[in-house]
mmCIF file of C-alpha atoms in Angstrom:
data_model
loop_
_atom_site.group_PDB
_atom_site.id
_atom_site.type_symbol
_atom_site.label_atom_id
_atom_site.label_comp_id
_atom_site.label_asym_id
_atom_site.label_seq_id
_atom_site.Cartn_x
_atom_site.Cartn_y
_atom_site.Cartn_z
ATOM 1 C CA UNK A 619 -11.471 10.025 -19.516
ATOM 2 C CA UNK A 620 -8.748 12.926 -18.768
ATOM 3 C CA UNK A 621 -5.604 11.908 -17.522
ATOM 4 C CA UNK A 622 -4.698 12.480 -13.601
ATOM 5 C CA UNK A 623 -1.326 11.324 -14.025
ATOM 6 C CA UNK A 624 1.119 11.966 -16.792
ATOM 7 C CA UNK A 625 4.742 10.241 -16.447
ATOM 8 C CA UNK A 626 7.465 10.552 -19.530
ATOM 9 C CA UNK A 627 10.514 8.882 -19.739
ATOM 10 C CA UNK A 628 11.787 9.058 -16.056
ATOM 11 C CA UNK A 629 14.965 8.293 -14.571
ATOM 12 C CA UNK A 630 16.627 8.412 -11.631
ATOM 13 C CA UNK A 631 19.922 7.096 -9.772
ATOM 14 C CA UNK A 632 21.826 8.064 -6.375
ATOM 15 C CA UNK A 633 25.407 7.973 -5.988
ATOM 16 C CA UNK A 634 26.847 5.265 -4.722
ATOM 17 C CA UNK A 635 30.576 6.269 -4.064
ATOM 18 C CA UNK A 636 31.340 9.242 -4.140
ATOM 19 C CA UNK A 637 35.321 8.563 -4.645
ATOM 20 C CA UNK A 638 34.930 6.456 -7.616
ATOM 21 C CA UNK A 639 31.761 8.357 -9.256
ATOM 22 C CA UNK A 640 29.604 5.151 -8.978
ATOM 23 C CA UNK A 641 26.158 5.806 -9.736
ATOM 24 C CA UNK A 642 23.352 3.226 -8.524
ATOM 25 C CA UNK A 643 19.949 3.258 -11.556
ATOM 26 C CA UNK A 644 17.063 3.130 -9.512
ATOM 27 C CA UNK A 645 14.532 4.004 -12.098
ATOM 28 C CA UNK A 646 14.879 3.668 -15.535
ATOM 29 C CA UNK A 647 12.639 5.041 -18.435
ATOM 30 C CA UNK A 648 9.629 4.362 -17.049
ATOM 31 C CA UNK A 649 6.068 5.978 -18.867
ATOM 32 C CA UNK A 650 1.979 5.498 -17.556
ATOM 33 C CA UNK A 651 -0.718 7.550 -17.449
ATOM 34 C CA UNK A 652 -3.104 7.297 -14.646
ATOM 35 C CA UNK A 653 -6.602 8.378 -15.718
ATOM 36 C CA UNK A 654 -8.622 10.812 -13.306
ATOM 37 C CA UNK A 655 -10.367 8.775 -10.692
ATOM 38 C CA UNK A 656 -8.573 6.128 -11.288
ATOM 39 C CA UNK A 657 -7.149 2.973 -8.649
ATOM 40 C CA UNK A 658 -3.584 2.196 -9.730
ATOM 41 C CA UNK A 659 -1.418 -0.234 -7.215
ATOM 42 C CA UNK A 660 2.082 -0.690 -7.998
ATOM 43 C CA UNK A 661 4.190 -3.900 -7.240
ATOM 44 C CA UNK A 662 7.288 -5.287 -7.722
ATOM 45 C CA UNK A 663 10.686 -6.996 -6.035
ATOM 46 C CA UNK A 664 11.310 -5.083 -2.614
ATOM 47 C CA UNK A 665 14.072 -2.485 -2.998
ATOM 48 C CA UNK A 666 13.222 -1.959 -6.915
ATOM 49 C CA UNK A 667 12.463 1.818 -6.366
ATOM 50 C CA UNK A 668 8.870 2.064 -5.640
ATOM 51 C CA UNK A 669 8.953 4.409 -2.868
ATOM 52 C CA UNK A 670 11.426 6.455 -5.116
ATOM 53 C CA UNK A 671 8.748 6.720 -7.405
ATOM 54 C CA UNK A 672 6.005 8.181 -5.066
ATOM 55 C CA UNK A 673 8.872 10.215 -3.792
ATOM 56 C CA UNK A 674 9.163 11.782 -7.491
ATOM 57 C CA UNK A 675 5.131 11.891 -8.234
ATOM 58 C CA UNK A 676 5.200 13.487 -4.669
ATOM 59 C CA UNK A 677 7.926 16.331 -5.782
ATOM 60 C CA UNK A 678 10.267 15.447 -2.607
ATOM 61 C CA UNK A 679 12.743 13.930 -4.762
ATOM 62 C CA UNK A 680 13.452 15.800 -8.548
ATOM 63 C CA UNK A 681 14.060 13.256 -11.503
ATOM 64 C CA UNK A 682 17.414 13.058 -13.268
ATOM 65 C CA UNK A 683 15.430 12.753 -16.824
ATOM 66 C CA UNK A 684 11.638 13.104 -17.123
ATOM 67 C CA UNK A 685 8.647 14.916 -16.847
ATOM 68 C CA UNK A 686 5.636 14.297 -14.172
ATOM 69 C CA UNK A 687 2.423 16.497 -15.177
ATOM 70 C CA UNK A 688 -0.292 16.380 -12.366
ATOM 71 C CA UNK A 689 -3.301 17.380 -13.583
ATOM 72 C CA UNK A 690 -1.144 19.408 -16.166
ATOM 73 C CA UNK A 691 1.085 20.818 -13.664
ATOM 74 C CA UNK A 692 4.320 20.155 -12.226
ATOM 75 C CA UNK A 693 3.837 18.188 -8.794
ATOM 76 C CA UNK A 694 5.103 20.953 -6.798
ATOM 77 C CA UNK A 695 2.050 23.686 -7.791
ATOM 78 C CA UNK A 696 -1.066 20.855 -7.207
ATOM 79 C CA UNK A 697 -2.472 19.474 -3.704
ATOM 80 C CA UNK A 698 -1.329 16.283 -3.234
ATOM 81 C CA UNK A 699 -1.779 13.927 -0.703
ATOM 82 C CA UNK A 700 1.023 11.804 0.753
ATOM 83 C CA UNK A 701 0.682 8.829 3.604
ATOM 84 C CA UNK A 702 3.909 6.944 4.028
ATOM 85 C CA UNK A 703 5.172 3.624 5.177
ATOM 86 C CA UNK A 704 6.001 4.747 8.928
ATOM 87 C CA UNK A 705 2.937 6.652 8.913
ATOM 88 C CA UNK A 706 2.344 6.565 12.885
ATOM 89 C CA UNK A 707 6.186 8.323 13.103
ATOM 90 C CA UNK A 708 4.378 11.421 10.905
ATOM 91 C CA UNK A 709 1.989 12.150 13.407
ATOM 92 C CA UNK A 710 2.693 14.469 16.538
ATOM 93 C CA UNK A 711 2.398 12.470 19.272
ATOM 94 C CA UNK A 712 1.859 15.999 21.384
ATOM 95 C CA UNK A 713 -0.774 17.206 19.284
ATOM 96 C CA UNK A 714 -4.598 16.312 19.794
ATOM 97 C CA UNK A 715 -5.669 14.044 16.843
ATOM 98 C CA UNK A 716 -8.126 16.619 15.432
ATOM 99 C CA UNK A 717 -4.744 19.290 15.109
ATOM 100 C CA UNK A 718 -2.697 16.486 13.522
ATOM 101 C CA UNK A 719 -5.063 16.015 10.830
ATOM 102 C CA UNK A 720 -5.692 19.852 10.558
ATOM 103 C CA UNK A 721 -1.795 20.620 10.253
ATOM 104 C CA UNK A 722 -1.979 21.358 6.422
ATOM 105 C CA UNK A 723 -4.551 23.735 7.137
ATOM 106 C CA UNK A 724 -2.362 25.198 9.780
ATOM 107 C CA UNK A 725 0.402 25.749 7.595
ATOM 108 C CA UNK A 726 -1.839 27.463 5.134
ATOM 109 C CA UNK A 727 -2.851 30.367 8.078
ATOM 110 C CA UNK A 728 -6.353 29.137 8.322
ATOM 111 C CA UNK A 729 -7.936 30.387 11.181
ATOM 112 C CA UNK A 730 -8.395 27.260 13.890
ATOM 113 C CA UNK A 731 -12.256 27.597 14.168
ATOM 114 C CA UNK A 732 -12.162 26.558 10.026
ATOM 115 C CA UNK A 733 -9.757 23.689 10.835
ATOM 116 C CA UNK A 734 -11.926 22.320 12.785
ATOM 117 C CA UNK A 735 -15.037 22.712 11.033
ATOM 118 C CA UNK A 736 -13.168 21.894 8.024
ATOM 119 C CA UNK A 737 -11.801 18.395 10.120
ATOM 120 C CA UNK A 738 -15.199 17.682 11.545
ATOM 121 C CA UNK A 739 -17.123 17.580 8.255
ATOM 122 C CA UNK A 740 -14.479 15.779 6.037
ATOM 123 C CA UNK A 741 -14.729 12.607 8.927
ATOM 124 C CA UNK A 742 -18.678 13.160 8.833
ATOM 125 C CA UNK A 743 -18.268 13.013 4.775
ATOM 126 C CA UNK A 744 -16.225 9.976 4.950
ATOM 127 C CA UNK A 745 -17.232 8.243 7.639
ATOM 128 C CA UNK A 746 -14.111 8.334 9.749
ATOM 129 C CA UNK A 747 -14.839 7.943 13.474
ATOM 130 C CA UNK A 748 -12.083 9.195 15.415
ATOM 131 C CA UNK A 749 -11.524 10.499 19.001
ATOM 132 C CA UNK A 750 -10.548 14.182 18.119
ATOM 133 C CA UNK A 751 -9.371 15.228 21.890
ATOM 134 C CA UNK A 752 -7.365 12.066 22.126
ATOM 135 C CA UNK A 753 -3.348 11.722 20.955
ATOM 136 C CA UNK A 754 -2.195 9.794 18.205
ATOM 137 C CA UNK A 755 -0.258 7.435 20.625
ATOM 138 C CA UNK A 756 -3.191 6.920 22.573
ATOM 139 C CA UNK A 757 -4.695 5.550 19.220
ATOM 140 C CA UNK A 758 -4.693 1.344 17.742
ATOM 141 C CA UNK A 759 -2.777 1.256 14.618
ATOM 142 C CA UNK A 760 -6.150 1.365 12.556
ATOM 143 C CA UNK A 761 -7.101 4.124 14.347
ATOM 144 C CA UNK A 762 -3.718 6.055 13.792
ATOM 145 C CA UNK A 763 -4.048 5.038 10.127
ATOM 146 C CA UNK A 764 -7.113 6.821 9.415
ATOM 147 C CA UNK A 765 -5.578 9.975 11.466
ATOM 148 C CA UNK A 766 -3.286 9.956 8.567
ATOM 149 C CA UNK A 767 -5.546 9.473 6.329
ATOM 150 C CA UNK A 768 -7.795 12.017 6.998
ATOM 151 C CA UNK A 769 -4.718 14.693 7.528
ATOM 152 C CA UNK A 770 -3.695 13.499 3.569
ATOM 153 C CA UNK A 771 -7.142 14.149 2.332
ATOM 154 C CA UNK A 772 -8.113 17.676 4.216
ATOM 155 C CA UNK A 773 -6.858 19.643 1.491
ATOM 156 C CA UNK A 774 -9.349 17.598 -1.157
ATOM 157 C CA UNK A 775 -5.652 16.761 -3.580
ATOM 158 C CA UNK A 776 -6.161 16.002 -7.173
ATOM 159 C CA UNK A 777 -3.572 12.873 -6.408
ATOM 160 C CA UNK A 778 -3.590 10.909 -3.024
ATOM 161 C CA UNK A 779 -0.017 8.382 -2.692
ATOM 162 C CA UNK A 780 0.382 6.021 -0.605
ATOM 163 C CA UNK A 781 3.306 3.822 0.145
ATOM 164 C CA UNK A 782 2.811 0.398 1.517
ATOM 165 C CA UNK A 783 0.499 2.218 4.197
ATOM 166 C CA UNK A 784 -0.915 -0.748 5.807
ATOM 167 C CA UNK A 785 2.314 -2.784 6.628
ATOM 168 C CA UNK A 786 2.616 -2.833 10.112
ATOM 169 C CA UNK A 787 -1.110 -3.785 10.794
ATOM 170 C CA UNK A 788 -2.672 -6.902 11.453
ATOM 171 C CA UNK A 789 -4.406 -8.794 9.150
ATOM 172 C CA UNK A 790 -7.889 -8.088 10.450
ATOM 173 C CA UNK A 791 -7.377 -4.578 10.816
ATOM 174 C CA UNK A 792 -5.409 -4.838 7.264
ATOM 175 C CA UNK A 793 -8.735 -5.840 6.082
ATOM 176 C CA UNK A 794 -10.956 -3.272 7.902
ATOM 177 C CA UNK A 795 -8.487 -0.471 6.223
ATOM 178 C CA UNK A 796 -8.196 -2.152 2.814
ATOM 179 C CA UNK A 797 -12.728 -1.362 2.804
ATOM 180 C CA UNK A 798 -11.893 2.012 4.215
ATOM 181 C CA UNK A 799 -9.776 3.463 1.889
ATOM 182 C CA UNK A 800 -12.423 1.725 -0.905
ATOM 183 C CA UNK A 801 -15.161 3.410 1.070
ATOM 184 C CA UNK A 802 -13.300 6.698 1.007
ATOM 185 C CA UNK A 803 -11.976 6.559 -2.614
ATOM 186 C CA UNK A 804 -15.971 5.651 -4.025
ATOM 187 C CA UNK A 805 -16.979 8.910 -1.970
ATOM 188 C CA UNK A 806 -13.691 11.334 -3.168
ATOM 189 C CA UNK A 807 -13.203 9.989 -6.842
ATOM 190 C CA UNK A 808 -9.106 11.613 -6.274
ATOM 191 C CA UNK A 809 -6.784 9.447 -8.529
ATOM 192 C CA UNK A 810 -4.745 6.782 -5.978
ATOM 193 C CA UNK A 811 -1.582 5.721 -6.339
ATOM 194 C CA UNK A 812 -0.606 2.887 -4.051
ATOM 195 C CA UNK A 813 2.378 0.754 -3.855
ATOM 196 C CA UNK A 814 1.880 -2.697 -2.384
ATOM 197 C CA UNK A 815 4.066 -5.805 -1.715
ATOM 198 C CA UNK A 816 1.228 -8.279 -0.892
ATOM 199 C CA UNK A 817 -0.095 -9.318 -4.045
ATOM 200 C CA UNK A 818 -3.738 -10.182 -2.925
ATOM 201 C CA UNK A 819 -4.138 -6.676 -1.403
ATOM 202 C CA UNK A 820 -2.417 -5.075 -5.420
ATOM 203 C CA UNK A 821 -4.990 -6.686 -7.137
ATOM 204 C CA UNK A 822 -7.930 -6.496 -4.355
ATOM 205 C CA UNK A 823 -8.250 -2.486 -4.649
ATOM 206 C CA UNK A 824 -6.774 -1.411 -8.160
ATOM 207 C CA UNK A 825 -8.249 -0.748 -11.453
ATOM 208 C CA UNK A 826 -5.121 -1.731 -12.478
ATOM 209 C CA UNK A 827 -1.822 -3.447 -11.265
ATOM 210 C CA UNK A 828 1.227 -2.180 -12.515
ATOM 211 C CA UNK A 829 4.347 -4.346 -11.759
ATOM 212 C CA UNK A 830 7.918 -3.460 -11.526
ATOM 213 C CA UNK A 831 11.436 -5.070 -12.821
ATOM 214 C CA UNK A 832 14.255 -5.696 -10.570
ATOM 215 C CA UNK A 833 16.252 -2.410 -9.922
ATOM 216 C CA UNK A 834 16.551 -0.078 -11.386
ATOM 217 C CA UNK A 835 12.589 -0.163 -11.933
ATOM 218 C CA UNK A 836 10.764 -0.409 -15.372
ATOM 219 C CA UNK A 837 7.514 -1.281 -15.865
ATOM 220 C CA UNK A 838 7.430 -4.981 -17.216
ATOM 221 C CA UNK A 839 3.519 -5.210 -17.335
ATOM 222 C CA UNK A 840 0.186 -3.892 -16.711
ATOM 223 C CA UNK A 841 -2.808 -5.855 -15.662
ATOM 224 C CA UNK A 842 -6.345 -4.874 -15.737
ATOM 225 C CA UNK A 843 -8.162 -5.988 -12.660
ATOM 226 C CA UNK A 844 -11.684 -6.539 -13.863
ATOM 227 C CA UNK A 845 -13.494 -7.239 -10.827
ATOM 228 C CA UNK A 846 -16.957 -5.699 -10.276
ATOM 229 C CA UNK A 847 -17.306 -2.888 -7.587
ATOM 230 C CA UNK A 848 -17.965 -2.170 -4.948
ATOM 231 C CA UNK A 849 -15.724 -4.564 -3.680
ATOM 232 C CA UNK A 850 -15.604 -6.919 -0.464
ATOM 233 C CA UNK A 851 -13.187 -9.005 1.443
ATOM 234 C CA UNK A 852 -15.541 -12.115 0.131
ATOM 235 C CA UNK A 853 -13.950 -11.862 -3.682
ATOM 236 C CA UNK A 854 -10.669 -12.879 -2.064
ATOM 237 C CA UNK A 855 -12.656 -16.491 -2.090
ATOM 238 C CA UNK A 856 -13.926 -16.106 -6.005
ATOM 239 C CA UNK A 857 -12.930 -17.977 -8.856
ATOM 240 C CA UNK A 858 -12.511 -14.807 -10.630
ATOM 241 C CA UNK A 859 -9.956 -13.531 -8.156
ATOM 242 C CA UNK A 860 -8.027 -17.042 -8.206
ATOM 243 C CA UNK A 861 -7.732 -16.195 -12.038
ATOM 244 C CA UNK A 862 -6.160 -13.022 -11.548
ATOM 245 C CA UNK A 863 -3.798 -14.119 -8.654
ATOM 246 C CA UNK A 864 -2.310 -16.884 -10.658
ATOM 247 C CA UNK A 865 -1.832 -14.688 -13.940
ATOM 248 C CA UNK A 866 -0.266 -12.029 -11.375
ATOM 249 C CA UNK A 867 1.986 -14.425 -9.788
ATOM 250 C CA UNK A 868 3.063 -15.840 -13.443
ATOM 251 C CA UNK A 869 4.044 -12.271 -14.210
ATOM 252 C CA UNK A 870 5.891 -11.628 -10.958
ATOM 253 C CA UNK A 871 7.799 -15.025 -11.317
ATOM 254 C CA UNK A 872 8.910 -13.977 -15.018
ATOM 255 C CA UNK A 873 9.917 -10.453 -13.455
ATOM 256 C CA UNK A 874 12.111 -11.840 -11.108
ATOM 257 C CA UNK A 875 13.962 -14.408 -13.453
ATOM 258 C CA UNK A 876 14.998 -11.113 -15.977
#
């Protein structure tokens, strides 16, 4: 299968004072390709660099050293797709929900009757039920969620990122959106690119888990996640699963001793 995702060799550090010309390594040498279609989570010690990374793959941050091909281009020239941590502070809390997840569109000078034909048949597609007339604050945290969602995903992007995206949900409706975004992936077949910190939920959705070192981030190991799919909450409870959980956490304990 053709690769999505093509990362060589990056690097990247901030400075950390300026009077002394202190660098701080956040990412360090670090190489994957993601194959088309593919479910990739990423994991690793909190404040190792992962959202740095998207940040790069997403072209809002340039790499000291490195090359990022999307689809063979550089990430700036190809449709990606973007939902962040504080993804309810990205919406406009003034703007119905069917215009928030139309802004790309709006940007591009389509015409409004498109946008929302164009909105209307992506959630019919997917199977997103959302109050269009209604406001984003108006909206449970779910519900705001898949506003995002949608708004990532109305352009059709070769790559869809998303960092840590269901954080500040509950559990059950962390569980509801963990199907969703299954359900929507098995429908789009875009590449995803998700970075996790719960380690049930990394190896739950992913083809493969990819885990990070202690900053600055390399990749200290890939794991395949073999499960069959479609997948449902129920595997959480398999023997299989247990398997990969405890090989995951092995790997995450040996990361964190380096």
């Amino acid at each position: 299968m053709q690769s999505s995702v093509i990362i060589r060799g990056l690097y990247k550090s901030f400075l950390k004072d300026i009077k002394k010309f202190q660098y701080l390594s956040v990412i360090e040498d670090v190489s994957i390709e993601i194959k088309s279609g593919e479910f990739v989570t990423f994991f690793g010690p909190n404040g190792c660099g992962k959202t740095t990374f998207l940040n790069i793959l997403s072209g809002l941050l340039p790499p000291d050293k490195g090359e990022v091909l999307i689809q063979g281009e550089n990430p700036g020239t190809v449709k990606i797709g973007y939902i962040f941590q504080n993804f309810s502070e990205t919406l406009f809390p003034w703007r119905r929900n069917i215009d928030n997840i139309a802004f790309p569109l709006e940007l591009k000078g389509t015409s409004k009757a498109e946008r929302c034909k164009k909105v209307i048949e992506l959630e019919k597609n997917l199977g997103i039920e959302i109050d269009n007339d209604s406001y984003p604050y108006k909206l449970s945290g779910g519900q705001q969620q898949l506003v995002a969602i949608a708004r990532a995903l109305i352009e059709q992007p070769y790559v869809l990122l998303m960092d840590e995206p269901f954080n500040a949900l509950d559990f059950q409706t962390r569980m509801v959106m963990e199907d969703k975004i299954l359900d929507i992936w098995e429908k789009m077949k875009a590449t995803i690119l998700f970075v996790s910190h719960d380690i049930d939920e990394a190896i739950y959705l992913a083809d493969r888990v990819v885990f990070f070192t202690k900053i600055p981030a390399r990749i200290a190991c890939t794991m395949e996640i073999n499960l069959p799919r479609p997948r449902r909450q129920l595997m959480l409870t398999s023997n299989e699963f247990f398997g990969l959980r405890s090989k995951a956490i092995e790997i995450f304990r040996k990361v964190m001793e380096r």
